[in-house]
mmCIF file of N, CA, C and O in Angstrom:
data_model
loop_
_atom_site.group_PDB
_atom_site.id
_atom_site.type_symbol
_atom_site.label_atom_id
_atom_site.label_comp_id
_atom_site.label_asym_id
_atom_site.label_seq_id
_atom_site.Cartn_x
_atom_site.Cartn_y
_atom_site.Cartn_z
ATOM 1 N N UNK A 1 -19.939 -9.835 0.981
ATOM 2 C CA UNK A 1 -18.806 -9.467 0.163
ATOM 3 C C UNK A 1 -19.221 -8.508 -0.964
ATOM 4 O O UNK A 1 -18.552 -7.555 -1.363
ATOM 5 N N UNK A 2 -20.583 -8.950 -1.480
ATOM 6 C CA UNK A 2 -20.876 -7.649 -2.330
ATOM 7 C C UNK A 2 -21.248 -6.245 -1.874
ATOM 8 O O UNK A 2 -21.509 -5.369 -2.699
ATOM 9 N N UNK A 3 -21.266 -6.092 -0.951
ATOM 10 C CA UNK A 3 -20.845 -4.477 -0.474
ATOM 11 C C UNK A 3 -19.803 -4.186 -0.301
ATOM 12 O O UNK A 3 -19.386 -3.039 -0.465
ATOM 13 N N UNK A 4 -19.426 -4.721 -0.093
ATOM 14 C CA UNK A 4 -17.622 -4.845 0.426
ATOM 15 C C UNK A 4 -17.058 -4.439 -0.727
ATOM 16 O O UNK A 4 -16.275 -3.502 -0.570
ATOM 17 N N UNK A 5 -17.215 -4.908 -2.076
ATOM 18 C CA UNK A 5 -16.911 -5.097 -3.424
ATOM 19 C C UNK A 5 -17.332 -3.347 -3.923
ATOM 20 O O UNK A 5 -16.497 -2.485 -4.199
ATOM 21 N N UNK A 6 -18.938 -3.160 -3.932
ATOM 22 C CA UNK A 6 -19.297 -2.275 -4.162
ATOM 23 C C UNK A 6 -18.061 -0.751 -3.582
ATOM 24 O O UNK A 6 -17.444 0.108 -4.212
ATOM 25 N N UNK A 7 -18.165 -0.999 -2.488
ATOM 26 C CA UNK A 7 -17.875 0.288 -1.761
ATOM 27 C C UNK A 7 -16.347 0.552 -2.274
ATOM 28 O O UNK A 7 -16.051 1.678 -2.674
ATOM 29 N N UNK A 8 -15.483 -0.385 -2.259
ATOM 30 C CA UNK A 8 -14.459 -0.098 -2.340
ATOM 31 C C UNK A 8 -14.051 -0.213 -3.872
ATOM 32 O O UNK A 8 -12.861 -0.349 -4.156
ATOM 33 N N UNK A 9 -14.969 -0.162 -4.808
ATOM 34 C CA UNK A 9 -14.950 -0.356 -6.499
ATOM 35 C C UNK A 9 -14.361 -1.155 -7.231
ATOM 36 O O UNK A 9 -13.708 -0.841 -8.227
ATOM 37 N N UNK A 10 -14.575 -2.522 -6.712
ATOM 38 C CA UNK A 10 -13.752 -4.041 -6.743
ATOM 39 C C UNK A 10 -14.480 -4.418 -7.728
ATOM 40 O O UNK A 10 -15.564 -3.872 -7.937
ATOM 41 N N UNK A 11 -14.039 -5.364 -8.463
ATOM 42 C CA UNK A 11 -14.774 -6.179 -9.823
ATOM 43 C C UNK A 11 -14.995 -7.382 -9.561
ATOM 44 O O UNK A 11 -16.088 -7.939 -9.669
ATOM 45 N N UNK A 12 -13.819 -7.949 -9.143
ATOM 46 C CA UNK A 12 -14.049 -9.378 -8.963
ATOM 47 C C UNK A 12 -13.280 -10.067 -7.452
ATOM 48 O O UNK A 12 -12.466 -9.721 -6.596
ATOM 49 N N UNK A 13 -13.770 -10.741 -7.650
ATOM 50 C CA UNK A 13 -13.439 -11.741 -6.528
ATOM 51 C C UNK A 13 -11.860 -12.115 -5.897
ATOM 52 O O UNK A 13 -11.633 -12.464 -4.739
ATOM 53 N N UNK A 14 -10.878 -11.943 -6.967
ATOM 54 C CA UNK A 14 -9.667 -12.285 -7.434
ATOM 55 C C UNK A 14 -9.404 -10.589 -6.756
ATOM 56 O O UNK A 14 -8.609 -10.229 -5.887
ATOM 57 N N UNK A 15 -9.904 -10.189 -7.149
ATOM 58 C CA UNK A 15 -8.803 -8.789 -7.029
ATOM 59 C C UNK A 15 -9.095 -8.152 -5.214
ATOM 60 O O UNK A 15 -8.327 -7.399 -4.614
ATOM 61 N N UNK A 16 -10.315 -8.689 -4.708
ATOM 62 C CA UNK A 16 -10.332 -8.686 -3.039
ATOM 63 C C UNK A 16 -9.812 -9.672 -2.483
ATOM 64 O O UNK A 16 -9.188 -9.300 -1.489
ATOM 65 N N UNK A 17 -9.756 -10.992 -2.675
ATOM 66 C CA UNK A 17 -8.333 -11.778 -2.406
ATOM 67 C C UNK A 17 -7.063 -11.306 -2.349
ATOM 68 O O UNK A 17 -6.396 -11.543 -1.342
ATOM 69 N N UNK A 18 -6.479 -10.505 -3.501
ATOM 70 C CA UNK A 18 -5.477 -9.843 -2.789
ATOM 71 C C UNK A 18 -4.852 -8.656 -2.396
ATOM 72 O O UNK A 18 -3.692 -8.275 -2.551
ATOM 73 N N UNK A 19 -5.818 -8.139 -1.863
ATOM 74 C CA UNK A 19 -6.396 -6.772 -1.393
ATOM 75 C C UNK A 19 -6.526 -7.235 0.413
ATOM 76 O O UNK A 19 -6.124 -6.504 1.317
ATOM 77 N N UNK A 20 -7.235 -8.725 0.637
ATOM 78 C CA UNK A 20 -6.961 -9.432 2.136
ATOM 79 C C UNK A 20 -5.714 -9.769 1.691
ATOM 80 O O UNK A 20 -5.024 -8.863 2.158
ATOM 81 N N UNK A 21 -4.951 -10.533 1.056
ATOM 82 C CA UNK A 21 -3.708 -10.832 1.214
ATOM 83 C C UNK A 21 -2.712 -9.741 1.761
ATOM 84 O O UNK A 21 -1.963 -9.731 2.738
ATOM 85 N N UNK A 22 -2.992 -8.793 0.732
ATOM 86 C CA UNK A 22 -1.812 -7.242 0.854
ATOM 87 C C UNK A 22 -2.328 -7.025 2.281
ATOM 88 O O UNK A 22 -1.346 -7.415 2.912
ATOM 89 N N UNK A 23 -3.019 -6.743 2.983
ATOM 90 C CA UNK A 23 -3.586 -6.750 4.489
ATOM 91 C C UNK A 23 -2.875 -7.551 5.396
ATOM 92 O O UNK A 23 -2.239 -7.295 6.419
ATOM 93 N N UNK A 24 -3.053 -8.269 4.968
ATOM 94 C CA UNK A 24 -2.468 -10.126 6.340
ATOM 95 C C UNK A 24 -0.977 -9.644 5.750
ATOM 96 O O UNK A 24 -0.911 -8.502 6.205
ATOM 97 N N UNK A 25 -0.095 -9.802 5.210
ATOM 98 C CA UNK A 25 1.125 -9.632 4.756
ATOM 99 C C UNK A 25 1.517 -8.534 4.989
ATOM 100 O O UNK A 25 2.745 -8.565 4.910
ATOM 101 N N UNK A 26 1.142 -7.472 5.258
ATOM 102 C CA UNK A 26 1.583 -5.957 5.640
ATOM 103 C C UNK A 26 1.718 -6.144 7.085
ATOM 104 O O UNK A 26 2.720 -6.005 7.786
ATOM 105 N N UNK A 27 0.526 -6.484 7.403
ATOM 106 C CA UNK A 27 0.529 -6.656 9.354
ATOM 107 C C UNK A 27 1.585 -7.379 10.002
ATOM 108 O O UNK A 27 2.368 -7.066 10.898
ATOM 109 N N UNK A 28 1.390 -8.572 9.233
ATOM 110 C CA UNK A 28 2.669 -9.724 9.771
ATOM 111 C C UNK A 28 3.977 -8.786 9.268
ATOM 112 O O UNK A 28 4.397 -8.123 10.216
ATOM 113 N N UNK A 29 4.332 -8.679 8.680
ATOM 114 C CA UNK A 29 5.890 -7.471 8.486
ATOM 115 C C UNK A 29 5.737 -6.439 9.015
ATOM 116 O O UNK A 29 6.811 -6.008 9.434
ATOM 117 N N UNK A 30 4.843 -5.750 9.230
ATOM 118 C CA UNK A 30 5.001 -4.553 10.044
ATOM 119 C C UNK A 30 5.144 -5.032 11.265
ATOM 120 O O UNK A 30 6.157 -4.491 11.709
ATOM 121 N N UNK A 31 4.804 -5.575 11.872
ATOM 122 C CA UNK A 31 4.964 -6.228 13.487
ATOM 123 C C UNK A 31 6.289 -7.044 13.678
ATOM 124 O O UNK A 31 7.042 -6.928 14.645
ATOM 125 N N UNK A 32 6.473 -7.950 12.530
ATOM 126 C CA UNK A 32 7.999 -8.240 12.964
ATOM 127 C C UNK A 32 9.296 -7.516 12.380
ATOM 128 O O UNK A 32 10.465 -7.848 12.576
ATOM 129 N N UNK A 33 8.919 -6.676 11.779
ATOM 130 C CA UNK A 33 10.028 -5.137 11.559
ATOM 131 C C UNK A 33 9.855 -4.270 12.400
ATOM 132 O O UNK A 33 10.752 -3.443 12.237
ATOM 133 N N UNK A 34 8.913 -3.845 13.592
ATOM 134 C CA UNK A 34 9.261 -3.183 14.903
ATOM 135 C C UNK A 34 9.754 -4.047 15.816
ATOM 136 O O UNK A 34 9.737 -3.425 16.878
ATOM 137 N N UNK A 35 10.174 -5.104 15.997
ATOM 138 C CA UNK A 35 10.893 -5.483 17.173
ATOM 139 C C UNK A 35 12.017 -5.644 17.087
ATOM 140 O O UNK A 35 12.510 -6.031 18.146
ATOM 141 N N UNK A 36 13.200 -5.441 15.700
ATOM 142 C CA UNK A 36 14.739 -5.410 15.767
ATOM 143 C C UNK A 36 14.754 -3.959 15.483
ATOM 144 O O UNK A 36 15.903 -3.547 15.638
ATOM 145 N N UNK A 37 14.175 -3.290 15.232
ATOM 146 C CA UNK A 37 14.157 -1.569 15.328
ATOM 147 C C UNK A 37 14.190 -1.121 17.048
ATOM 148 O O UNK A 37 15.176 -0.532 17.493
ATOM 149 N N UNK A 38 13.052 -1.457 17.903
ATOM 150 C CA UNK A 38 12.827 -1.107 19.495
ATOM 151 C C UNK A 38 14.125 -1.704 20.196
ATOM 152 O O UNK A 38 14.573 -1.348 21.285
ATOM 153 N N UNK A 39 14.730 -2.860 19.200
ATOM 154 C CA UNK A 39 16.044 -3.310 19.729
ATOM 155 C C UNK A 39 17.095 -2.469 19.714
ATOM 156 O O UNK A 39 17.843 -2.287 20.675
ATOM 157 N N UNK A 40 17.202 -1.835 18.434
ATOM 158 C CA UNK A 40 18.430 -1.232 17.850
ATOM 159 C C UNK A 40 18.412 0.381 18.791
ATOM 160 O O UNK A 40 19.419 0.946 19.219
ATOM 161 N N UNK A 41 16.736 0.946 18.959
ATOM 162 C CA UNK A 41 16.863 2.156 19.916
ATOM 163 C C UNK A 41 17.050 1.726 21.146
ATOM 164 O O UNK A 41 17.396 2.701 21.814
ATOM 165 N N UNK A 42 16.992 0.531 21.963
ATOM 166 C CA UNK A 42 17.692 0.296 23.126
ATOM 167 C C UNK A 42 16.421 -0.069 24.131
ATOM 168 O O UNK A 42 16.419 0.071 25.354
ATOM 169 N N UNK A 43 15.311 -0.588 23.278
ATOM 170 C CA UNK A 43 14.002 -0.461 24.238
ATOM 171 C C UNK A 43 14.070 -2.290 24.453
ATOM 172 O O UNK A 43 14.353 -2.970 23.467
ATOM 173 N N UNK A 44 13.842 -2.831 25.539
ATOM 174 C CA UNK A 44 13.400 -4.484 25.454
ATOM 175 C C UNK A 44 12.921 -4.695 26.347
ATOM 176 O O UNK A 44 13.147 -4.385 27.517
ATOM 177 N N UNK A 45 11.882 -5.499 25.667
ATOM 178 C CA UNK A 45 10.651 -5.866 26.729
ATOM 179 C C UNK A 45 11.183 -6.282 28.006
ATOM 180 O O UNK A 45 10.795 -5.674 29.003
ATOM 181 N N UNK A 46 12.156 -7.390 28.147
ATOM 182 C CA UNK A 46 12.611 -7.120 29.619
ATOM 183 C C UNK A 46 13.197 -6.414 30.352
ATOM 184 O O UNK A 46 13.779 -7.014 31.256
ATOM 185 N N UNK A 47 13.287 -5.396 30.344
ATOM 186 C CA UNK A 47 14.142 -4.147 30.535
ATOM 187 C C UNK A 47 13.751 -3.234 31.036
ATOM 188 O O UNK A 47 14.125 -2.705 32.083
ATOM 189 N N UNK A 48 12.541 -2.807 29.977
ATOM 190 C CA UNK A 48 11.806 -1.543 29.675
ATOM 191 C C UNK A 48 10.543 -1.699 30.456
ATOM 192 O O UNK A 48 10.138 -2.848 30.633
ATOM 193 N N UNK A 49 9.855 -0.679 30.954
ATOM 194 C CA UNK A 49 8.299 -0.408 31.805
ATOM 195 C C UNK A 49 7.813 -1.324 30.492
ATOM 196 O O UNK A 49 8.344 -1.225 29.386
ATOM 197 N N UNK A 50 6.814 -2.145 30.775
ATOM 198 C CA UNK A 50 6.019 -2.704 29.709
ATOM 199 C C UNK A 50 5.098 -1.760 28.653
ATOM 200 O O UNK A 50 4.813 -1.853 27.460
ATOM 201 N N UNK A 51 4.748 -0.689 29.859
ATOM 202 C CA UNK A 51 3.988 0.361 29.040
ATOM 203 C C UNK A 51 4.352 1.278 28.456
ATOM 204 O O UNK A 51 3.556 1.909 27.760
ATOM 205 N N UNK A 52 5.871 1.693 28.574
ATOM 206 C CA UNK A 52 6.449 2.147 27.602
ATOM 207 C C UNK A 52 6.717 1.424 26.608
ATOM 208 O O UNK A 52 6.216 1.648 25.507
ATOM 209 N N UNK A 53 7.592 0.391 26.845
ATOM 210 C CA UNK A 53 7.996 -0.433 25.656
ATOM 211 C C UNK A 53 6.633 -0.713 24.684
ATOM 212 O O UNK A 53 6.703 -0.360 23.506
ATOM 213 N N UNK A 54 5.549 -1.268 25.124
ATOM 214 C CA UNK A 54 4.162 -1.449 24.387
ATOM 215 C C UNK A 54 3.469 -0.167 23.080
ATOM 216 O O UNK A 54 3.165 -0.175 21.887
ATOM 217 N N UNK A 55 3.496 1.120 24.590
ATOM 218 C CA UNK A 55 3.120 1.761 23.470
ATOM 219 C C UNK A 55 4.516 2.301 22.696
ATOM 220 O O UNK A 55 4.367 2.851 21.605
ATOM 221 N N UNK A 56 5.144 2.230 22.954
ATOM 222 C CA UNK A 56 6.514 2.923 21.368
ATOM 223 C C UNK A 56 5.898 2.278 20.229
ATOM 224 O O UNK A 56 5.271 2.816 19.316
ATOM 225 N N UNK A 57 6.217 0.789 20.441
ATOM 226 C CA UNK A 57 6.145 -0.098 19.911
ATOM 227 C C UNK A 57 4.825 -0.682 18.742
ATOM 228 O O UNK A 57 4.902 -1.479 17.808
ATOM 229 N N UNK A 58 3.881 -0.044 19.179
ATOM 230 C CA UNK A 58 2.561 0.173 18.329
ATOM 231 C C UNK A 58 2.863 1.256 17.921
ATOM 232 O O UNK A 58 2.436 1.355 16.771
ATOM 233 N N UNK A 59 3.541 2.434 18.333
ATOM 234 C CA UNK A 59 3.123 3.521 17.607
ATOM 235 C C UNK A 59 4.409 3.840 16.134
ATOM 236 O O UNK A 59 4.490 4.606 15.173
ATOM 237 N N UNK A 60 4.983 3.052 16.561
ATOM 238 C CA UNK A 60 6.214 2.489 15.593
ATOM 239 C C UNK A 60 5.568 1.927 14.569
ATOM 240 O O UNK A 60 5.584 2.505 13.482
ATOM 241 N N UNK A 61 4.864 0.663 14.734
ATOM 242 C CA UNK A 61 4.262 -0.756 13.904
ATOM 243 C C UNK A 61 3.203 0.584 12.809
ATOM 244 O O UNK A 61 2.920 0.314 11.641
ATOM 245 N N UNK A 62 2.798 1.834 13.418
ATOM 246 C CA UNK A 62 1.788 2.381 12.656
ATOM 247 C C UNK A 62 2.262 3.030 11.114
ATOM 248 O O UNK A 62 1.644 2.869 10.061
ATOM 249 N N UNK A 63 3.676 3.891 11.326
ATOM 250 C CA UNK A 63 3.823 4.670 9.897
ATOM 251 C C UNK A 63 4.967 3.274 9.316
ATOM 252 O O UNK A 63 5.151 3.433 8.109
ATOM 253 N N UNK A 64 5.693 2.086 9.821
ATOM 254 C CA UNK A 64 5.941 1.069 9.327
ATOM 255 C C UNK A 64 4.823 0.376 8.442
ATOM 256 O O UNK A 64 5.140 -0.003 7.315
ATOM 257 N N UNK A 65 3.588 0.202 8.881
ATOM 258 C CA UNK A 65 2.422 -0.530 8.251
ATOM 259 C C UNK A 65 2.028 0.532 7.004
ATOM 260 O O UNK A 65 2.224 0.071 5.879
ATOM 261 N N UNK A 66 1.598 1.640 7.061
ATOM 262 C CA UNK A 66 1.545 3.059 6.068
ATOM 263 C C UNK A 66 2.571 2.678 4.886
ATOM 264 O O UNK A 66 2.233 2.753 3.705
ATOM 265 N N UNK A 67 3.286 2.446 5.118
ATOM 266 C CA UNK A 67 4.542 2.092 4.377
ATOM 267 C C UNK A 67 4.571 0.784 3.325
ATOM 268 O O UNK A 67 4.759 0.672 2.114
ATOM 269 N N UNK A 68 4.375 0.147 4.079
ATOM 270 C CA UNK A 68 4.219 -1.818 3.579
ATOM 271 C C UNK A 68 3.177 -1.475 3.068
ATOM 272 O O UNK A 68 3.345 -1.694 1.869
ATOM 273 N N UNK A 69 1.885 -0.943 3.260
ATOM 274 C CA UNK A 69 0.856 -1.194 2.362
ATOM 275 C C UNK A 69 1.035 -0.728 1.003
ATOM 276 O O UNK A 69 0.796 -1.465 0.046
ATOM 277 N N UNK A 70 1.462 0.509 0.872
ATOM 278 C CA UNK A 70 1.480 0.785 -0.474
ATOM 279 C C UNK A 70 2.774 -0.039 -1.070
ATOM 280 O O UNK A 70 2.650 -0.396 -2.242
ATOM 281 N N UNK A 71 3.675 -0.293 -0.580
ATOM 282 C CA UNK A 71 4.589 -1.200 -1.101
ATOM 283 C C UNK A 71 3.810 -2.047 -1.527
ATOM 284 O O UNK A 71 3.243 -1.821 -2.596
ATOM 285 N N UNK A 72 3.507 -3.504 -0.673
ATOM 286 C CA UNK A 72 3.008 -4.570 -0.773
ATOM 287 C C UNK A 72 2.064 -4.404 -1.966
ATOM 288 O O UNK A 72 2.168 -5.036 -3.018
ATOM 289 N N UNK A 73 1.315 -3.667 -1.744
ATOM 290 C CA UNK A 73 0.153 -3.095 -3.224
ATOM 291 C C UNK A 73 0.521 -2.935 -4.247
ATOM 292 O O UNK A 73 -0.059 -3.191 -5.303
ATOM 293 N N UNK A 74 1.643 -2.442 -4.064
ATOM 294 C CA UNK A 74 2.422 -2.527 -5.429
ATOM 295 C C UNK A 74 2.701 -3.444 -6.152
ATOM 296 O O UNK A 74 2.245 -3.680 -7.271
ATOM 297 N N UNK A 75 3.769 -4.244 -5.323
ATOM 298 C CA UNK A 75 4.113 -5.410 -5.593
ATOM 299 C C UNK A 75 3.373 -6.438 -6.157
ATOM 300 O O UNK A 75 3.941 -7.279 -6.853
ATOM 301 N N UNK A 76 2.033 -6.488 -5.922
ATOM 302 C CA UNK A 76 0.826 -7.505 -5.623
ATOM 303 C C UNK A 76 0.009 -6.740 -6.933
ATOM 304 O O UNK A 76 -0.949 -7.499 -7.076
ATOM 305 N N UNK A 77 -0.132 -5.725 -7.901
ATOM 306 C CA UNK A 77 -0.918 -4.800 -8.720
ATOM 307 C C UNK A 77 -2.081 -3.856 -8.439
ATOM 308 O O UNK A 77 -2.946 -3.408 -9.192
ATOM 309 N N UNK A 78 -1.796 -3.639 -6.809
ATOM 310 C CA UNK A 78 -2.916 -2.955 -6.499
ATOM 311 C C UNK A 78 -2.851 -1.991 -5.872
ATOM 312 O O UNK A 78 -3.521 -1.682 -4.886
ATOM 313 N N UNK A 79 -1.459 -1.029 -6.755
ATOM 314 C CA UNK A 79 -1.170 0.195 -6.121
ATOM 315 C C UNK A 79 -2.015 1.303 -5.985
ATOM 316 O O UNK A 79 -1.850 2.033 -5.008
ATOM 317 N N UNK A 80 -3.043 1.591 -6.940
ATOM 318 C CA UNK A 80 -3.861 2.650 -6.737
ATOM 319 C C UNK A 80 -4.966 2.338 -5.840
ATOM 320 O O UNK A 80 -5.429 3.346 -5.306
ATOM 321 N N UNK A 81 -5.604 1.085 -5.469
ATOM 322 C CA UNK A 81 -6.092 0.983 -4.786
ATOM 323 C C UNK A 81 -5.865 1.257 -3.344
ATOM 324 O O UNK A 81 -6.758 1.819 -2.710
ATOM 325 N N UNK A 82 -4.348 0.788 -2.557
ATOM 326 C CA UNK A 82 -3.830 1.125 -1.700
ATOM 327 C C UNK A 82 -3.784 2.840 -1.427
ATOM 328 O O UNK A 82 -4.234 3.532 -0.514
ATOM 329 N N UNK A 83 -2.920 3.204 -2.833
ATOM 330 C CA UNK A 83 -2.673 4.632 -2.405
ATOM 331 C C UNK A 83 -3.760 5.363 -2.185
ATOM 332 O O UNK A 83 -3.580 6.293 -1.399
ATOM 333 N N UNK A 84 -4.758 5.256 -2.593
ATOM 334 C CA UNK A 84 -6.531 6.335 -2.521
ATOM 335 C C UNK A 84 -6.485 5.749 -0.785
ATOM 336 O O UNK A 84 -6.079 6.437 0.151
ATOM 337 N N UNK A 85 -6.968 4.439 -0.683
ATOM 338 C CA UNK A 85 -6.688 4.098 1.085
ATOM 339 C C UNK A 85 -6.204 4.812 1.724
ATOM 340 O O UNK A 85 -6.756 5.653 2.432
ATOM 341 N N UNK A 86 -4.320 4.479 1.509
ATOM 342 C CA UNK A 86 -3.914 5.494 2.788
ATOM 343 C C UNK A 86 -4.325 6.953 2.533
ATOM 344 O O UNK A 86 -4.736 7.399 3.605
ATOM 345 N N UNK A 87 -4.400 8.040 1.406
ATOM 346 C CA UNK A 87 -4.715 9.027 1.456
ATOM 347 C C UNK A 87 -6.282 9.554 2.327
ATOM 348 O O UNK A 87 -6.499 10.607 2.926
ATOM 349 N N UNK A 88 -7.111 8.465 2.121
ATOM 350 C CA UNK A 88 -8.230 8.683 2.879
ATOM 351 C C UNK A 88 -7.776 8.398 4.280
ATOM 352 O O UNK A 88 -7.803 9.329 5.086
ATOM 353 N N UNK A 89 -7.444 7.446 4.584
ATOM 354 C CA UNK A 89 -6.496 7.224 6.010
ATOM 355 C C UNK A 89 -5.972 8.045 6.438
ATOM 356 O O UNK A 89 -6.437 8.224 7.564
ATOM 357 N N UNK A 90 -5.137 8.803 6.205
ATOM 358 C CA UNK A 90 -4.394 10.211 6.194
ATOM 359 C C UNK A 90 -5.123 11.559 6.190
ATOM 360 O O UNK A 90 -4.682 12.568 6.738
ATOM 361 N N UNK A 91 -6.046 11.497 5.657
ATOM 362 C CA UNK A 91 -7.133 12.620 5.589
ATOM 363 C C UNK A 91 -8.160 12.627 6.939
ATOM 364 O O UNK A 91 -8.528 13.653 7.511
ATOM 365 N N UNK A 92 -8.558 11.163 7.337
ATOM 366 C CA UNK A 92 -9.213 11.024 8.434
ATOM 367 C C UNK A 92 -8.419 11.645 9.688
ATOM 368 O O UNK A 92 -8.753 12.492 10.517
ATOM 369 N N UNK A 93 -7.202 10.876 9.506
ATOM 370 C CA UNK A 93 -6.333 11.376 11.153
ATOM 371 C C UNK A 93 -6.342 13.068 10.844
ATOM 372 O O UNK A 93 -6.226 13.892 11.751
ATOM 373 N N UNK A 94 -6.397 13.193 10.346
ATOM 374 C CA UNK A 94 -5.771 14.705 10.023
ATOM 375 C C UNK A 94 -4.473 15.502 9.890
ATOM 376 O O UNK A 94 -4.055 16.553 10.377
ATOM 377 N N UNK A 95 -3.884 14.359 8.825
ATOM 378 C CA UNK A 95 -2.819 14.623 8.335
ATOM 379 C C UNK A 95 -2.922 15.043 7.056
ATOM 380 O O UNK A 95 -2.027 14.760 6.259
ATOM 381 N N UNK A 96 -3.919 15.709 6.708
ATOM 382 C CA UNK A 96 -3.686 15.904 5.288
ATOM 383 C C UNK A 96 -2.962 16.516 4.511
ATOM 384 O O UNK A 96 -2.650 16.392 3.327
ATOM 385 N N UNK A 97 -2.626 17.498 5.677
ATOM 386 C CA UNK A 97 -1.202 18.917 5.374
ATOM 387 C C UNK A 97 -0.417 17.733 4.818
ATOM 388 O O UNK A 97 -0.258 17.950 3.617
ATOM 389 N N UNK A 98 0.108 16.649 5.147
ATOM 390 C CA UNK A 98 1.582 15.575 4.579
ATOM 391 C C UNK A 98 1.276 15.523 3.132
ATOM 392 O O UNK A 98 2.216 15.303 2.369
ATOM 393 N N UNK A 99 0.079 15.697 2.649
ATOM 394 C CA UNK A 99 -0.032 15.092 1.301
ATOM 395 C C UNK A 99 -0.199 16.301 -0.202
ATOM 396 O O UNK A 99 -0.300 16.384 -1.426
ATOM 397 N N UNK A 100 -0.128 17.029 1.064
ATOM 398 C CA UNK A 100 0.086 18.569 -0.278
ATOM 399 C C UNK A 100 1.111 19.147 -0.228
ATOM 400 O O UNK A 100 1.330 20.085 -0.994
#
């Protein structure tokens, strides 16, 4: 945990607790806020090729999760931490054009 701490410029113990929290809580809402959305565009798992429905459906859960994190971070006091994240996140895929 103390690299973990180090790298990401954490102080204490308390403040990477909910830094995993904002994590586990973003995932779980991002995943159950794409499945009445894939509903509402007309996609359902029994219905739909599985492999379509599958991948929409992750690729949906992805700028939904982008989203919740910096929310959730917010919410929780750990907005700048989040926002430097996704911007590096965003910089990796090579989206960086979105952020200028």
């Amino acid at each position: 945990m103390k690299k973990l701490k180090q790298r990401w410029g954490i102080d204490s113990n308390l403040q990477l607790a909910v830094i995993f929290l904002v994590f586990a809580i973003t995932g779980s809402t991002a995943t159950k806020l794409a499945a009445p959305v894939t509903t509402f565009i007309g996609l359902d798992s029994e219905t739909t090729n599985a492999w379509i429905y599958w991948t929409f459906r992750i690729l949906l859960i992805f700028p939904i999760y982008q989203v919740l994190l910096v929310a959730f971070g917010w919410l929780f006091g750990q907005f700048q931490f989040f926002w430097n994240f996704e911007k590096k996140m965003i910089n990796r895929l090579g989206l960086g054009f979105l952020l200028k």
